[in-house]
C-alpha positions as semicolon CSV with decimal commas, in nm:
position;residue;x (nm);y (nm);z (nm)
1;M;7,699;11,726;15,765
2;A;8,029;11,959;15,830
3;T;7,871;12,063;16,129
4;R;7,889;11,689;16,231
5;R;8,240;11,647;16,173
6;C;8,296;12,014;16,319
7;L;8,105;11,792;16,637
8;A;8,297;11,507;16,629
9;A;8,625;11,673;16,606
10;L;8,580;11,904;16,883
11;P;8,691;11,621;17,180
12;L;8,986;11,546;17,015
13;H;9,074;11,977;17,048
14;L;8,986;11,943;17,457
15;R;9,171;11,657;17,517
16;S;9,468;11,850;17,393
17;I;9,400;12,149;17,554
18;L;9,371;11,970;17,912
19;L;9,650;11,750;17,853
20;S;9,886;12,083;17,757
21;S;9,737;12,250;18,068
22;R;9,770;12,008;18,359
23;P;10,064;11,764;18,483
24;H;10,029;11,403;18,356
25;K;9,976;11,249;18,676
26;T;9,670;11,419;18,732
27;P;9,390;11,202;18,574
28;I;9,175;11,324;18,321
29;P;8,760;11,339;18,377
30;P;8,557;11,149;18,162
31;L;8,419;11,374;17,886
32;P;8,043;11,392;17,939
33;S;7,774;11,232;17,742
34;Y;7,719;11,476;17,486
35;F;8,087;11,446;17,301
36;S;8,089;11,079;17,322
37;L;8,250;11,013;16,975
38;S;8,053;10,766;16,847
39;S;7,782;10,836;16,614
40;P;7,467;10,867;16,734
41;T;7,166;10,744;16,648
42;P;6,950;10,820;16,383
43;T;6,649;11,003;16,526
44;R;6,308;10,967;16,329
45;S;6,334;11,315;16,202
46;S;6,738;11,220;16,119
47;T;6,560;10,903;15,900
48;S;6,308;11,175;15,687
49;L;6,610;11,382;15,581
50;F;6,875;11,107;15,489
51;S;6,551;10,815;15,345
52;P;6,730;10,555;15,101
53;L;6,385;10,557;14,917
54;R;6,427;10,816;14,659
55;H;6,178;10,883;14,395
56;F;6,257;11,047;14,092
57;S;5,993;11,250;13,851
58;S;6,003;10,964;13,592
59;S;5,865;10,734;13,867
60;L;5,645;10,874;14,121
61;P;5,499;10,648;14,361
62;P;5,157;10,556;14,378
63;T;4,929;10,741;14,516
64;D;4,672;10,474;14,570
65;G;4,803;10,235;14,781
66;S;4,912;10,030;14,539
67;D;5,290;9,866;14,516
68;G;5,390;9,933;14,121
69;E;5,361;9,581;14,125
70;E;5,134;9,636;13,766
71;D;5,337;9,883;13,607
72;D;5,660;9,639;13,642
73;E;5,397;9,384;13,489
74;D;5,301;9,615;13,193
75;G;5,657;9,665;13,090
76;E;5,770;9,334;13,102
77;E;5,507;9,238;12,811
78;N;5,590;9,600;12,613
79;G;5,929;9,408;12,600
80;G;6,103;9,585;12,814
81;W;6,012;9,988;12,707
82;D;5,760;10,258;12,855
83;E;5,513;10,297;12,600
84;H;5,575;10,654;12,655
85;D;5,959;10,572;12,638
86;N;6,057;10,682;12,225
87;M;6,430;10,541;12,271
88;G;6,299;10,206;12,160
89;S;6,143;10,288;11,839
90;R;6,473;10,468;11,711
91;R;6,618;10,348;11,410
92;I;7,003;10,408;11,268
93;V;6,969;10,479;10,886
94;Q;7,294;10,431;10,721
95;S;7,393;10,724;10,534
96;G;7,483;10,601;10,193
97;K;7,409;10,648;9,775
98;S;7,248;10,395;9,569
99;E;7,366;10,253;9,251
100;E;7,129;10,452;9,045
101;E;7,259;10,801;9,203
102;K;7,641;10,706;9,217
103;R;7,586;10,664;8,828
104;K;7,357;10,975;8,772
105;E;7,651;11,201;8,925
106;A;7,887;10,995;8,777
107;E;7,683;11,152;8,439
108;E;7,678;11,459;8,546
109;I;8,075;11,444;8,595
110;G;8,104;11,343;8,259
111;Y;8,191;10,954;8,257
112;K;8,039;10,614;8,316
113;V;8,220;10,336;8,435
114;V;8,212;10,079;8,195
115;G;8,350;9,729;8,391
116;P;8,696;9,631;8,523
117;L;8,989;9,601;8,206
118;D;9,121;9,260;8,187
119;P;9,437;9,215;8,087
120;S;9,470;8,886;8,016
121;S;9,212;8,849;7,755
122;E;9,173;9,269;7,568
123;N;9,400;9,524;7,542
124;P;9,248;9,819;7,476
125;F;9,523;10,060;7,349
126;K;9,566;10,106;6,978
127;L;9,814;10,295;6,741
128;Y;9,864;10,664;6,748
129;E;9,554;10,814;6,542
130;P;9,581;11,143;6,399
131;A;9,268;11,287;6,550
132;F;9,174;11,487;6,849
133;A;8,892;11,555;7,089
134;V;8,781;11,798;7,374
135;V;8,607;11,616;7,640
136;Q;8,498;11,789;7,982
137;I;8,514;11,613;8,269
138;G;8,329;11,815;8,586
139;S;8,428;12,220;8,497
140;H;8,766;12,132;8,332
141;Q;8,841;12,099;7,977
142;F;9,083;11,888;7,794
143;K;9,235;11,883;7,461
144;V;9,314;11,482;7,397
145;S;9,439;11,221;7,154
146;N;9,520;10,854;7,125
147;G;9,752;10,732;7,382
148;D;9,752;11,077;7,548
149;S;9,753;11,106;7,943
150;I;9,555;11,374;8,131
151;F;9,530;11,448;8,550
152;T;9,194;11,567;8,626
153;E;9,016;11,574;8,969
154;K;8,984;11,254;9,165
155;L;8,704;11,037;8,998
156;K;8,478;10,940;9,319
157;Y;8,297;10,606;9,153
158;C;8,599;10,485;8,953
159;D;8,883;10,223;9,065
160;V;9,244;10,176;8,936
161;N;9,151;9,962;8,615
162;D;8,839;10,062;8,541
163;K;8,727;10,129;8,205
164;L;8,566;10,484;8,139
165;V;8,344;10,572;7,851
166;L;8,388;11,003;7,806
167;K;8,049;11,160;7,722
168;K;8,108;11,516;7,730
169;V;8,283;11,595;7,389
170;L;8,301;11,914;7,285
171;M;8,488;11,902;6,931
172;L;8,654;11,664;6,724
173;G;8,889;11,662;6,440
174;T;9,166;11,536;6,183
175;K;9,360;11,727;5,926
176;S;9,063;11,732;5,728
177;E;8,803;11,780;5,884
178;T;8,643;11,941;6,234
179;I;8,337;11,858;6,413
180;I;8,232;12,134;6,679
181;G;7,920;12,026;6,928
182;R;7,641;12,270;7,012
183;P;7,713;12,272;7,310
184;V;7,808;11,864;7,299
185;L;7,846;11,615;7,060
186;V;7,557;11,381;7,117
187;D;7,710;11,062;6,878
188;A;8,086;11,071;6,969
189;S;8,262;10,951;7,317
190;V;8,635;10,878;7,391
191;H;8,742;10,613;7,598
192;A;9,001;10,576;7,898
193;V;9,134;10,338;8,131
194;V;9,230;10,472;8,498
195;E;9,524;10,443;8,596
196;E;9,590;10,581;8,960
197;H;9,473;10,791;9,218
198;A;9,708;11,015;9,307
199;L;9,824;11,287;9,514
200;D;9,924;11,610;9,343
201;A;10,259;11,845;9,528
202;K;10,149;11,992;9,809
203;V;10,045;12,413;9,849
204;I;10,153;12,616;10,082
205;I;9,866;12,849;10,216
206;F;9,977;13,155;10,462
207;K;9,802;13,385;10,570
208;K;9,911;13,724;10,766
209;K;9,773;14,016;10,949
210;R;9,996;14,245;11,029
211;R;10,067;14,413;11,354
212;K;9,776;14,168;11,489
213;N;10,066;13,901;11,597
214;Y;9,828;13,638;11,333
215;R;10,027;13,452;11,095
216;R;9,866;13,072;10,952
217;T;10,063;12,832;10,744
218;K;9,853;12,492;10,587
219;G;9,921;12,275;10,330
220;H;9,694;12,107;10,097
221;R;9,767;11,788;9,845
222;Q;9,469;11,794;9,557
223;E;9,369;11,437;9,510
224;L;9,382;11,328;9,133
225;T;9,303;11,058;8,894
226;K;9,520;10,981;8,600
227;L;9,348;10,896;8,297
228;R;9,496;10,674;8,033
229;I;9,318;10,797;7,627
230;T;9,268;10,420;7,422
231;D;9,031;10,559;7,173
232;I;8,827;10,812;6,985
233;Q;8,509;10,751;6,831
234;G;8,262;10,968;6,618
235;I;8,474;11,064;6,366
236;A;8,585;10,967;6,048
237;K;9,002;10,844;6,022
238;S;9,189;10,801;5,771
239;E;9,394;10,477;5,739
240;A;9,654;10,631;5,486
241;L;9,709;10,897;5,753
242;A;9,697;10,713;6,054
243;A;10,017;10,490;5,866
244;A;10,229;10,763;5,831
245;A;10,199;10,922;6,146
């Protein structure tokens, strides 16, 4: 390709040289035929080199003299896909967890979603009762009483105003009685309501390596869930103490 471009530009350079060396009145002889500016007619060798018919490795030309119409008909019968093509058989698998898997994971963390709270028909909040409980949510333990609010790491499978039952109760206690689990109390439970999903204050992470020109500053805000404790079940509560409180 570069050789053909050079041959096409050579007559222009010859014409400019002749015009600069001869006077303007002297007629310029015509250029030879082999310096013609018109594109040369393709010969048999050039057509064989630059043939418009190209065959790729996946569709080789037939060697038995057939023109490949039978293969096209087979492809149409198969719905436009080749038998050896695996792209037609691929399916998109949507990733996700079923309701049963979500329920099991929530139980491992330590809570169970009962359902949404209806403020118009039910009031889960009670007066203060002189009892406390130690519950475990994830890897953290909280000492709670009726009406307290706690912040835990974000609980994934619950929304705002959902009622929860915290099943991992490690200890229950009042002024007259204390019950310790081994490790948990089976019959005890703590009821709570999800108030909001929020973000904790930003924590700055700064890294430095001296004499290496290395400094990195990052920030992190932990996702939290605010729970309001509504009831503690599994221990007898004195009505007289509750009224006095």
